[in-house]
PDB file of C-alpha atoms in Angstrom:
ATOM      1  CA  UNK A   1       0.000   0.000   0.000  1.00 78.00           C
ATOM      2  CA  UNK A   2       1.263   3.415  -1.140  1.00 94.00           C
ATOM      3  CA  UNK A   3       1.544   6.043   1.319  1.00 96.00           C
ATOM      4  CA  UNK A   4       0.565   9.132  -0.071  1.00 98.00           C
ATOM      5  CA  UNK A   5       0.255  12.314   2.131  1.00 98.00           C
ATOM      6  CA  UNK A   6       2.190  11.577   5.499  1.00 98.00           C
ATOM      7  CA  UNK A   7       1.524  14.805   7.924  1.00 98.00           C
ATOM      8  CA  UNK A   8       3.805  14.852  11.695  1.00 98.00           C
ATOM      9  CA  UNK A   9       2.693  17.202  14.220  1.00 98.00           C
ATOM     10  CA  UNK A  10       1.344  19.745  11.642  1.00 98.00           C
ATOM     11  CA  UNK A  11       1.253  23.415  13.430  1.00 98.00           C
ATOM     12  CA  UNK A  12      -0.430  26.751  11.801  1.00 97.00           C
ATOM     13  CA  UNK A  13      -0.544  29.528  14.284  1.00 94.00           C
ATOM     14  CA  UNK A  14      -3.923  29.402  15.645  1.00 91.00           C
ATOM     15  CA  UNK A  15      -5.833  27.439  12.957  1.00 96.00           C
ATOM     16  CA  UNK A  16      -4.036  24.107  13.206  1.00 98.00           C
ATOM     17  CA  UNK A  17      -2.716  21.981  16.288  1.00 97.00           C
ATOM     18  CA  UNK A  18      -0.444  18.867  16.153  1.00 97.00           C
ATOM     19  CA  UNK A  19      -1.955  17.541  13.207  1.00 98.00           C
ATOM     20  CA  UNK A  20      -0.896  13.711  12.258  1.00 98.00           C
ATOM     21  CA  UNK A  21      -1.905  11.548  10.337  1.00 97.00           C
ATOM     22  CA  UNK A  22      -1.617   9.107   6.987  1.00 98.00           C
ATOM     23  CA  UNK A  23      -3.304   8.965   4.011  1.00 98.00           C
ATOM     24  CA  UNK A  24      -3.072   5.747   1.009  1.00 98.00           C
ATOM     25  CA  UNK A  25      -2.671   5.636  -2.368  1.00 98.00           C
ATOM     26  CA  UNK A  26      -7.152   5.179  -3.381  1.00 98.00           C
ATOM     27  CA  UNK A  27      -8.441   6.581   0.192  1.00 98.00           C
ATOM     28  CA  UNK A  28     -11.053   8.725   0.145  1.00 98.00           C
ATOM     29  CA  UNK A  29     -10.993  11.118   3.131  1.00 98.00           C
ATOM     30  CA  UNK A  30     -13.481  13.390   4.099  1.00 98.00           C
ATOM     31  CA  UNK A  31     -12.983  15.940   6.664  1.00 98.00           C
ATOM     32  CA  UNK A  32     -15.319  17.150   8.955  1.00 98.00           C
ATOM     33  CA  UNK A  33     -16.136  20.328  11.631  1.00 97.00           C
ATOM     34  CA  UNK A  34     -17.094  23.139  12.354  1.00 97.00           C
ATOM     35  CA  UNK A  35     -16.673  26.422  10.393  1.00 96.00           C
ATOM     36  CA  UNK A  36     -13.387  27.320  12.001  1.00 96.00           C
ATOM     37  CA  UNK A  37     -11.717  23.398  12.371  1.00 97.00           C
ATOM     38  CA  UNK A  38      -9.027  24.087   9.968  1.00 97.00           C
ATOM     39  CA  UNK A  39     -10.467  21.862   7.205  1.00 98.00           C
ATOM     40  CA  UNK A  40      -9.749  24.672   4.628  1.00 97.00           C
ATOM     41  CA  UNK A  41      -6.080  25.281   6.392  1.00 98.00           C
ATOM     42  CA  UNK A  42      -5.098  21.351   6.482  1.00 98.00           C
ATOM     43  CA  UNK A  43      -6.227  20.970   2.856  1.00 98.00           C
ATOM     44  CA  UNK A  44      -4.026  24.028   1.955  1.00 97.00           C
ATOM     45  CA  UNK A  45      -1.202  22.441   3.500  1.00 98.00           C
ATOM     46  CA  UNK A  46      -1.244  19.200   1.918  1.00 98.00           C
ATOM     47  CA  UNK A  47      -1.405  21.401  -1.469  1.00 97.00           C
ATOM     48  CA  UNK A  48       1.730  23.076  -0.552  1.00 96.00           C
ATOM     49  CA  UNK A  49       0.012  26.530  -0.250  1.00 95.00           C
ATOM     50  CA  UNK A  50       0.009  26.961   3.169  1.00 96.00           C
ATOM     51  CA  UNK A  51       3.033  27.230   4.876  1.00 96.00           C
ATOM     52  CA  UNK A  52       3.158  25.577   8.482  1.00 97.00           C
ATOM     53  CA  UNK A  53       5.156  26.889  11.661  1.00 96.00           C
ATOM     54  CA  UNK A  54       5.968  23.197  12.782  1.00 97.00           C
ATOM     55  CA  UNK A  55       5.838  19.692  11.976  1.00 97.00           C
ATOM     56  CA  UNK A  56       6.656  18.092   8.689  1.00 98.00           C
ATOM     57  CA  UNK A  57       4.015  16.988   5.393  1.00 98.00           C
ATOM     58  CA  UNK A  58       5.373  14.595   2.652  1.00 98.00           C
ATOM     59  CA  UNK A  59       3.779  14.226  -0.579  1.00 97.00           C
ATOM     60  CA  UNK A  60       5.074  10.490  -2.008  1.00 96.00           C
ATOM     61  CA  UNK A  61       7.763  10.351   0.524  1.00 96.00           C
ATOM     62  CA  UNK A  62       8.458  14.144  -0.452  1.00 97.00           C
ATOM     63  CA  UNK A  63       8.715  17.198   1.749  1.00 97.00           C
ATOM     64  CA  UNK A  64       5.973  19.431   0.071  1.00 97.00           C
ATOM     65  CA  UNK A  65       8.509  21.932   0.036  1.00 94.00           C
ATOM     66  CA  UNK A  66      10.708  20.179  -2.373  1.00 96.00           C
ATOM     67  CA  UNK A  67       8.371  19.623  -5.037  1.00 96.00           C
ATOM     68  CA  UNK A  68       8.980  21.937  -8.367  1.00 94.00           C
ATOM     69  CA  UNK A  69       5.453  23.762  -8.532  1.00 91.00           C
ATOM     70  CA  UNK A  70       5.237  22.460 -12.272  1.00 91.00           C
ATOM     71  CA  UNK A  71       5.613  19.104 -10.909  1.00 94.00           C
ATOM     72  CA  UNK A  72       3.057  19.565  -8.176  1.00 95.00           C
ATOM     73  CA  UNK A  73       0.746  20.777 -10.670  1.00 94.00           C
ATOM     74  CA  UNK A  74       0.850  17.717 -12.689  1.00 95.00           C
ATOM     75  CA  UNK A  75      -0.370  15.428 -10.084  1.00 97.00           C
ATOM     76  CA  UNK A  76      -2.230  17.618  -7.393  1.00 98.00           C
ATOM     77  CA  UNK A  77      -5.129  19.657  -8.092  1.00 97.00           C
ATOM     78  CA  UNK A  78      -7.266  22.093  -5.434  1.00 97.00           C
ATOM     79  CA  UNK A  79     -10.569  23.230  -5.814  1.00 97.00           C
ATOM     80  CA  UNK A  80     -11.050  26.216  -3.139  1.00 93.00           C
ATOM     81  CA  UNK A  81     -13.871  27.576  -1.967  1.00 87.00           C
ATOM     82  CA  UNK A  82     -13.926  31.002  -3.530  1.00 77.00           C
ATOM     83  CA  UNK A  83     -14.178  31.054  -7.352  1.00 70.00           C
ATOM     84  CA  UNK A  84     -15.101  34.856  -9.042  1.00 66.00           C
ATOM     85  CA  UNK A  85     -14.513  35.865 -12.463  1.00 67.00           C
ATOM     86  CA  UNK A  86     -15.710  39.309 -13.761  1.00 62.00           C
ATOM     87  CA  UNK A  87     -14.753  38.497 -17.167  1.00 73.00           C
ATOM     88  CA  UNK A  88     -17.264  37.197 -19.908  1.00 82.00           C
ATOM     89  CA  UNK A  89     -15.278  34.220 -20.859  1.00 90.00           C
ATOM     90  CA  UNK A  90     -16.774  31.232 -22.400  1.00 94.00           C
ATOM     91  CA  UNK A  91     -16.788  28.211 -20.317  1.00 94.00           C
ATOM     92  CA  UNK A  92     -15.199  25.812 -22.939  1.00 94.00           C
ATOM     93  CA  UNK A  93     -12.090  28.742 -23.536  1.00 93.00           C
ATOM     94  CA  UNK A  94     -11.954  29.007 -19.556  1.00 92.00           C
ATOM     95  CA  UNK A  95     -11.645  24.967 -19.766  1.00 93.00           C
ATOM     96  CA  UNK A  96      -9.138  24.881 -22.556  1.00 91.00           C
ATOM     97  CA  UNK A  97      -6.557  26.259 -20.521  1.00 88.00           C
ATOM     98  CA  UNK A  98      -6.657  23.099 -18.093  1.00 88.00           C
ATOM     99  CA  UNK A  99      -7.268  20.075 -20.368  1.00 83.00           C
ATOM    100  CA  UNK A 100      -3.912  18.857 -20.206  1.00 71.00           C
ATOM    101  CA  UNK A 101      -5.316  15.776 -21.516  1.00 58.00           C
ATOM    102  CA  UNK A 102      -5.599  16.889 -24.974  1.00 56.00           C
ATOM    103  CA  UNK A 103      -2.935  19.610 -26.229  1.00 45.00           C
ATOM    104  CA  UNK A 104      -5.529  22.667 -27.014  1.00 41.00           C
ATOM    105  CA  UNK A 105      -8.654  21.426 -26.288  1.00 46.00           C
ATOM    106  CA  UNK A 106     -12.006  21.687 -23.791  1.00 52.00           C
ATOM    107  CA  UNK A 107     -12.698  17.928 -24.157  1.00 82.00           C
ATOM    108  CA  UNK A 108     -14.243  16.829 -21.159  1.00 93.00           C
ATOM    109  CA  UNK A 109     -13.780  13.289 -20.464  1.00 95.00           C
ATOM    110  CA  UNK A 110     -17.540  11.130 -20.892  1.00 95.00           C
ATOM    111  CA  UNK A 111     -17.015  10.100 -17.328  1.00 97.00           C
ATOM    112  CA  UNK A 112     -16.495  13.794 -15.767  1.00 97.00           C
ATOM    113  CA  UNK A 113     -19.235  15.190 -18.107  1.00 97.00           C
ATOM    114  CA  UNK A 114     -21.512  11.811 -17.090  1.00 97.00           C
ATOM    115  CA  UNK A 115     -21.209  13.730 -13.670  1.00 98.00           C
ATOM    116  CA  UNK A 116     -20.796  17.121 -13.952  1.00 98.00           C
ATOM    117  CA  UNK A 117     -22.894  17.852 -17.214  1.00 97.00           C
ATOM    118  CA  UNK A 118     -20.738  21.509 -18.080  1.00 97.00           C
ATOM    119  CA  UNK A 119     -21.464  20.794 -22.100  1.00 95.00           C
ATOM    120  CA  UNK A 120     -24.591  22.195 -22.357  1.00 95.00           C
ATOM    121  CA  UNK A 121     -23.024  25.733 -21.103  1.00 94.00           C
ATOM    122  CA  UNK A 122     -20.105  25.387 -22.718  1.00 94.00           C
ATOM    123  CA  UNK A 123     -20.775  28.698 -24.849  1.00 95.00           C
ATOM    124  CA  UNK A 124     -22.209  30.340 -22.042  1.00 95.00           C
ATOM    125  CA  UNK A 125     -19.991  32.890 -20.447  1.00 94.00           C
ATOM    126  CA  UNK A 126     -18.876  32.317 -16.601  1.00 92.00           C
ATOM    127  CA  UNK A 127     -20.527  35.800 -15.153  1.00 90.00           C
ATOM    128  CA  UNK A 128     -23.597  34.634 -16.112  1.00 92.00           C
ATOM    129  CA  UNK A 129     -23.678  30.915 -14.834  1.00 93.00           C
ATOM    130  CA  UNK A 130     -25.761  30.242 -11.201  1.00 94.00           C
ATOM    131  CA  UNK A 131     -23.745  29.017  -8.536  1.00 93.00           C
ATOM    132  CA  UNK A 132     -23.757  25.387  -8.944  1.00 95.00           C
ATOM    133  CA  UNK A 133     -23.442  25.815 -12.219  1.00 96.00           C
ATOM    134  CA  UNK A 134     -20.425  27.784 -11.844  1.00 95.00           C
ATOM    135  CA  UNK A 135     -18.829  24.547  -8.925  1.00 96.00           C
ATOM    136  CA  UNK A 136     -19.521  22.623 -11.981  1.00 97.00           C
ATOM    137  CA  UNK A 137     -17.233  23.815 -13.906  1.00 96.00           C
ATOM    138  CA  UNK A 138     -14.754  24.632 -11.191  1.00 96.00           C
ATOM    139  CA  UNK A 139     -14.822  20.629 -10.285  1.00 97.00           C
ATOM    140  CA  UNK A 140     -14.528  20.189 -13.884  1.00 97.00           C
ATOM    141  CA  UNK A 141     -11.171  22.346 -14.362  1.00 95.00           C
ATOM    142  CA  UNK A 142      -9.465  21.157 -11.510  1.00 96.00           C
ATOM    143  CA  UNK A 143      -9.814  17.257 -12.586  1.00 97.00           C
ATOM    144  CA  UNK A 144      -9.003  18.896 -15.957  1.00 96.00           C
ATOM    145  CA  UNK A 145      -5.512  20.155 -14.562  1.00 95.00           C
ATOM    146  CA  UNK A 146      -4.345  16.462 -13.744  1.00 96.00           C
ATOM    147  CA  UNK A 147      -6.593  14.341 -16.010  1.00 97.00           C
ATOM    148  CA  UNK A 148      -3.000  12.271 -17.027  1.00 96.00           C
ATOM    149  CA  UNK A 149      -2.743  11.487 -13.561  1.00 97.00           C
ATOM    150  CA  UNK A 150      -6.206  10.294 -13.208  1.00 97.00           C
ATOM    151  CA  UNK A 151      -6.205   7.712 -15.731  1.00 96.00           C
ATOM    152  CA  UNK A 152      -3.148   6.363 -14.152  1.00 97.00           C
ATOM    153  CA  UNK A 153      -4.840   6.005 -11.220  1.00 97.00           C
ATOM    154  CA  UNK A 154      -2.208   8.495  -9.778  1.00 97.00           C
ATOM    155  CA  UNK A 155      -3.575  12.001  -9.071  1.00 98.00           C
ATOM    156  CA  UNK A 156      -4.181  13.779  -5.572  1.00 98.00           C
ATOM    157  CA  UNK A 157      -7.313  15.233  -5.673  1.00 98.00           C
ATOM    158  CA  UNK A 158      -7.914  18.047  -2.965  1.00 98.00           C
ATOM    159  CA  UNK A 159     -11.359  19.332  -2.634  1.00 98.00           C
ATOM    160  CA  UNK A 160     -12.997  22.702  -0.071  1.00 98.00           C
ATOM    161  CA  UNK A 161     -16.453  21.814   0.154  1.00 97.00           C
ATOM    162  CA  UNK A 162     -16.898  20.085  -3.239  1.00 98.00           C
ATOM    163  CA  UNK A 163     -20.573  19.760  -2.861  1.00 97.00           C
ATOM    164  CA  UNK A 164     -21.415  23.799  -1.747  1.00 95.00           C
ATOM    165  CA  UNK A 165     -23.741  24.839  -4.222  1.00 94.00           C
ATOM    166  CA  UNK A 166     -24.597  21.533  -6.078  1.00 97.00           C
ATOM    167  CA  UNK A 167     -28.568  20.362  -6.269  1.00 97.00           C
ATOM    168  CA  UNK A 168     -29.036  17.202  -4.354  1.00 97.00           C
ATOM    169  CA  UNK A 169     -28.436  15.022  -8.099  1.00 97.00           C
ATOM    170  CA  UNK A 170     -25.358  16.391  -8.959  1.00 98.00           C
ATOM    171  CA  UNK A 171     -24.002  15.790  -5.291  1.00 98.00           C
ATOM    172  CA  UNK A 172     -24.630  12.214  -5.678  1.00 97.00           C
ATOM    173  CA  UNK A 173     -23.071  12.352  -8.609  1.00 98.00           C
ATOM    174  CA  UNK A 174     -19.727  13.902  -7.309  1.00 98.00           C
ATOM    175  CA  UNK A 175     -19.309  11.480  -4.833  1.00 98.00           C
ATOM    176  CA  UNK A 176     -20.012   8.583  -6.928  1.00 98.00           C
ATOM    177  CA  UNK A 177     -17.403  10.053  -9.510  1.00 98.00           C
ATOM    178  CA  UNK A 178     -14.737  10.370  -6.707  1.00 98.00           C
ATOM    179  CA  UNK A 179     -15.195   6.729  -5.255  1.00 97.00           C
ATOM    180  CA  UNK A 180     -14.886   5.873  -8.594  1.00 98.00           C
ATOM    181  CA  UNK A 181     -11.428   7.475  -9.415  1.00 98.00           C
ATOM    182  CA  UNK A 182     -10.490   6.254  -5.960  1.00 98.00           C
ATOM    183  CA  UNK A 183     -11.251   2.753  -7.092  1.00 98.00           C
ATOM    184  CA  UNK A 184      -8.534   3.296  -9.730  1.00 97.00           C
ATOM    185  CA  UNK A 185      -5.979   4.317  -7.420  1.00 98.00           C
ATOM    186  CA  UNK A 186      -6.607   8.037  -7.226  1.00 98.00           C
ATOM    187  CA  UNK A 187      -6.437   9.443  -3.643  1.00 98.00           C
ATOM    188  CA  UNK A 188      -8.742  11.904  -2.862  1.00 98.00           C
ATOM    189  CA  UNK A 189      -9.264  14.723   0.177  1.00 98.00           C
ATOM    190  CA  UNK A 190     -12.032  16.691   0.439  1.00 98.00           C
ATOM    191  CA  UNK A 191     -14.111  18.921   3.196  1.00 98.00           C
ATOM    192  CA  UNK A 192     -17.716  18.665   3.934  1.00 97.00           C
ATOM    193  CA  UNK A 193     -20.670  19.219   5.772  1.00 96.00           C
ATOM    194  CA  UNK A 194     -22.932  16.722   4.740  1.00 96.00           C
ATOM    195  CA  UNK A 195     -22.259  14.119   7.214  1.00 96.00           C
ATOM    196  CA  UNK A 196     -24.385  11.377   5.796  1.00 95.00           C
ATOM    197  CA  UNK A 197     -22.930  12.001   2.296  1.00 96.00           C
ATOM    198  CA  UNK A 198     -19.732  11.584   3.713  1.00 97.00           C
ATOM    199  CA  UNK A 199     -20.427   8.639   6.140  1.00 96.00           C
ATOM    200  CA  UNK A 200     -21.699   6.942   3.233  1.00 97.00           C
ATOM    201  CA  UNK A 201     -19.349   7.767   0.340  1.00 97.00           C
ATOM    202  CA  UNK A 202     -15.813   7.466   2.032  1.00 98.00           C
ATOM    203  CA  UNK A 203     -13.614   5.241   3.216  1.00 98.00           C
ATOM    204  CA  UNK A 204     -11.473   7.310   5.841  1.00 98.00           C
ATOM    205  CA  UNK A 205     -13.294  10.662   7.966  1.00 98.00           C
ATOM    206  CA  UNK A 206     -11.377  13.337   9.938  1.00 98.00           C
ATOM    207  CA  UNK A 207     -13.012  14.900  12.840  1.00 98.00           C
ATOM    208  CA  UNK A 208     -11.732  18.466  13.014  1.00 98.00           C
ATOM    209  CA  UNK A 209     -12.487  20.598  16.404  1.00 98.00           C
ATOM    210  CA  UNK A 210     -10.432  23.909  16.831  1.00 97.00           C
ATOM    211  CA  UNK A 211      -7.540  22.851  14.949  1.00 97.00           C
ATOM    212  CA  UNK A 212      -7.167  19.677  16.285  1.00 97.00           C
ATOM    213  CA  UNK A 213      -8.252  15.954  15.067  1.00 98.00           C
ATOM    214  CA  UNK A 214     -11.076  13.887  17.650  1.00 97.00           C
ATOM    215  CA  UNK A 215     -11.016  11.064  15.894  1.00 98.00           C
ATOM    216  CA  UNK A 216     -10.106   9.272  12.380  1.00 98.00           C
ATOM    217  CA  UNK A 217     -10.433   5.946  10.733  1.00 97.00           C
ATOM    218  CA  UNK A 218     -13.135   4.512   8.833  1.00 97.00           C
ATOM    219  CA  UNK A 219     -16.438   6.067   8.639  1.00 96.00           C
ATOM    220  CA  UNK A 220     -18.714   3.234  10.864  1.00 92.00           C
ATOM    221  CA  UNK A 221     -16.175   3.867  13.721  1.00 95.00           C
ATOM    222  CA  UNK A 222     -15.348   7.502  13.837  1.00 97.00           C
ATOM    223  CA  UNK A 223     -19.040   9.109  12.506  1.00 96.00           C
ATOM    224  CA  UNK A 224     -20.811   8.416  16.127  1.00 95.00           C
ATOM    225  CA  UNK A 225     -23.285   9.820  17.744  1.00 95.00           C
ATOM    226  CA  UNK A 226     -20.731  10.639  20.796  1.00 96.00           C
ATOM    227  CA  UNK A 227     -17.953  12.117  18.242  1.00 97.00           C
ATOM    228  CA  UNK A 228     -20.417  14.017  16.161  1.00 96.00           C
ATOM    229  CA  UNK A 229     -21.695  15.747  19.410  1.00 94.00           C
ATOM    230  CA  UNK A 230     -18.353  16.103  20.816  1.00 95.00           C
ATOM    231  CA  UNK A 231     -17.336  17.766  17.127  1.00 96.00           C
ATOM    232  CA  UNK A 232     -20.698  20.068  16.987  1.00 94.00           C
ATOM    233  CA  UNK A 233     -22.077  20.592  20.539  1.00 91.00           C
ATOM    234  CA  UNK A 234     -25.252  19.488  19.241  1.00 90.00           C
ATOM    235  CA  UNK A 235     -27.521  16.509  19.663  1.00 91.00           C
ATOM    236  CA  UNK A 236     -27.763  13.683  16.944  1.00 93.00           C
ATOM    237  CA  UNK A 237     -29.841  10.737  15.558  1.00 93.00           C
ATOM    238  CA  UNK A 238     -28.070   7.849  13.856  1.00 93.00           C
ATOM    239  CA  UNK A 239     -30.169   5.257  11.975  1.00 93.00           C
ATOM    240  CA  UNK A 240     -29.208   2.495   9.497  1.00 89.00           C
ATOM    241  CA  UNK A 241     -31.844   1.736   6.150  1.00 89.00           C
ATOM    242  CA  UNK A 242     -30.763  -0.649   3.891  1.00 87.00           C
ATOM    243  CA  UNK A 243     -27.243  -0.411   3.912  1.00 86.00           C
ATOM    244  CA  UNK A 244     -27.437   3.622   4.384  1.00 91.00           C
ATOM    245  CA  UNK A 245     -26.595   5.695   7.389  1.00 91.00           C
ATOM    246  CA  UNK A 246     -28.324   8.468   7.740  1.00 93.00           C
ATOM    247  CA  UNK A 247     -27.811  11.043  10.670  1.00 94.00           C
ATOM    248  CA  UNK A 248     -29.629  13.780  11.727  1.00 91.00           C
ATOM    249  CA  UNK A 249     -29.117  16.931  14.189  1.00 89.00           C
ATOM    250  CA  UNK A 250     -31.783  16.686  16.816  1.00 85.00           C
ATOM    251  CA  UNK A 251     -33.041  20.415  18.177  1.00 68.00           C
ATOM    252  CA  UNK A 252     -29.122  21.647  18.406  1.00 62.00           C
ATOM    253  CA  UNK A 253     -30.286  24.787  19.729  1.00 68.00           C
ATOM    254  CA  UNK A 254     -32.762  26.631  21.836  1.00 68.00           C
ATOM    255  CA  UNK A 255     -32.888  30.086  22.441  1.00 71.00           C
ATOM    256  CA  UNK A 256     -35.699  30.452  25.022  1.00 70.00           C
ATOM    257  CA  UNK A 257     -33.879  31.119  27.781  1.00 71.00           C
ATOM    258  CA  UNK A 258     -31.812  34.098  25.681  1.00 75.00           C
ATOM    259  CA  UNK A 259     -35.576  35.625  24.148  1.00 70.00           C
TER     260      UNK A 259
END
């Protein structure tokens, strides 16, 4: 088993604590907390965006820091959570730039577009696309960006909040797609905040509180009702329907002793 992203007592002042942990070559990960549990921060790490203050990350037995960016690039892809253009550019130029996959061309691959469905506003320019529409095509771009990787069953896939924006079909759809590339060998991080989605469509979850992990490992062992309500400070409901676990937040909050 290939060990992919190796992370030893990751510190970033006041947004990540003592952060260990390792991930495989075909894991899927999801990470989970809070706004504020330094999802966003640990992902940026593992990119080699963020720098940290101690601790040490390898990418393939690499420090982060030693990887040539145009190297990086060919392997590791992140999709952030804040994508803005002002400019009226078509979506099949913006893709162009990325499909690395075929020199000069907005090709999407029949399994991405079986997901993601960006052809039909291909001539449409961004500035005018909804949001999910717009996550689309940011999804799209960033597989795009390391689509040589993919097919070898090699690429690191690093995902804020994936699924923000996306109707409820084309979320199932992402997930299936990832577990999919996963089952080729791709290894893929992501946040989220859909805790079923995630229970049910990956094979490792991080529990993120104030910069620190509570617990990790496979999702029927870590996703319980005492860990989510240590994670959240809320109440929760954990059922299992034919083969699905589905979880629910029970009356988190009352305010009638504040009004």
């Amino acid at each position: 088993m290939t060990n992919v992203v190796s992370l030893t007592s990751i510190s970033v002042d006041k947004r990540l604590a003592k952060i260990s942990g390792q991930i495989n070559q075909g894991d899927c990960v999801h990470l989970l907390g809070p706004n504020g549990a330094g999802k966003s921060t640990l992902l940026s790490v593992i990119a080699g965006i963020t720098p940290f203050d101690e601790g040490s990350c390898t990418l393939l037995g690499n420090a982060i820091a030693t990887w040539p960016l145009s190297s990086l690039a060919g392997i590791r892809c992140m999709l952030g959570q804040q994508n803005y253009s002002a400019f009226p550019l078509q979506v099949a130029e913006y893709l162009s730039f990325y499909a690395t996959h075929k020199a000069n061309s907005a090709d999407v691959p029949a399994i991405v577009e079986a997901a993601l469905e960006v052809q039909q506003f291909a001539c449409k320019p961004l500035n005018t696309l909804s949001g999910g529409e717009r996550q689309r095509v940011e999804l799209c771009r960033v597989l795009l960006q390391v689509w040589p990787a993919v097919t070898n069953g090699k690429a690191i896939i690093l995902l804020d909040e994936p699924l923000q924006g996306l109707d409820i079909r084309h979320q199932y759809a992402l997930v299936s797609l990832l577990q999919t590339l996963c089952a080729r060998g791709n290894t893929v991080i992501m946040s989220s905040h859909d805790l079923a989605l995630s229970a049910n469509y990956s094979s490792h979850v991080w529990l993120l509180k104030e910069g620190s992990i509570i617990d990790s490992g496979i999702p029927l062992q870590v996703v319980s009702k005492d860990n989510l309500e240590t994670t959240f400070n809320c109440h929760f409901a954990i059922s299992k329907h034919n083969n699905f676990l589905e979880i629910q937040a029970c009356a988190p909050i009352s305010f009638h002793q504040i009004w």
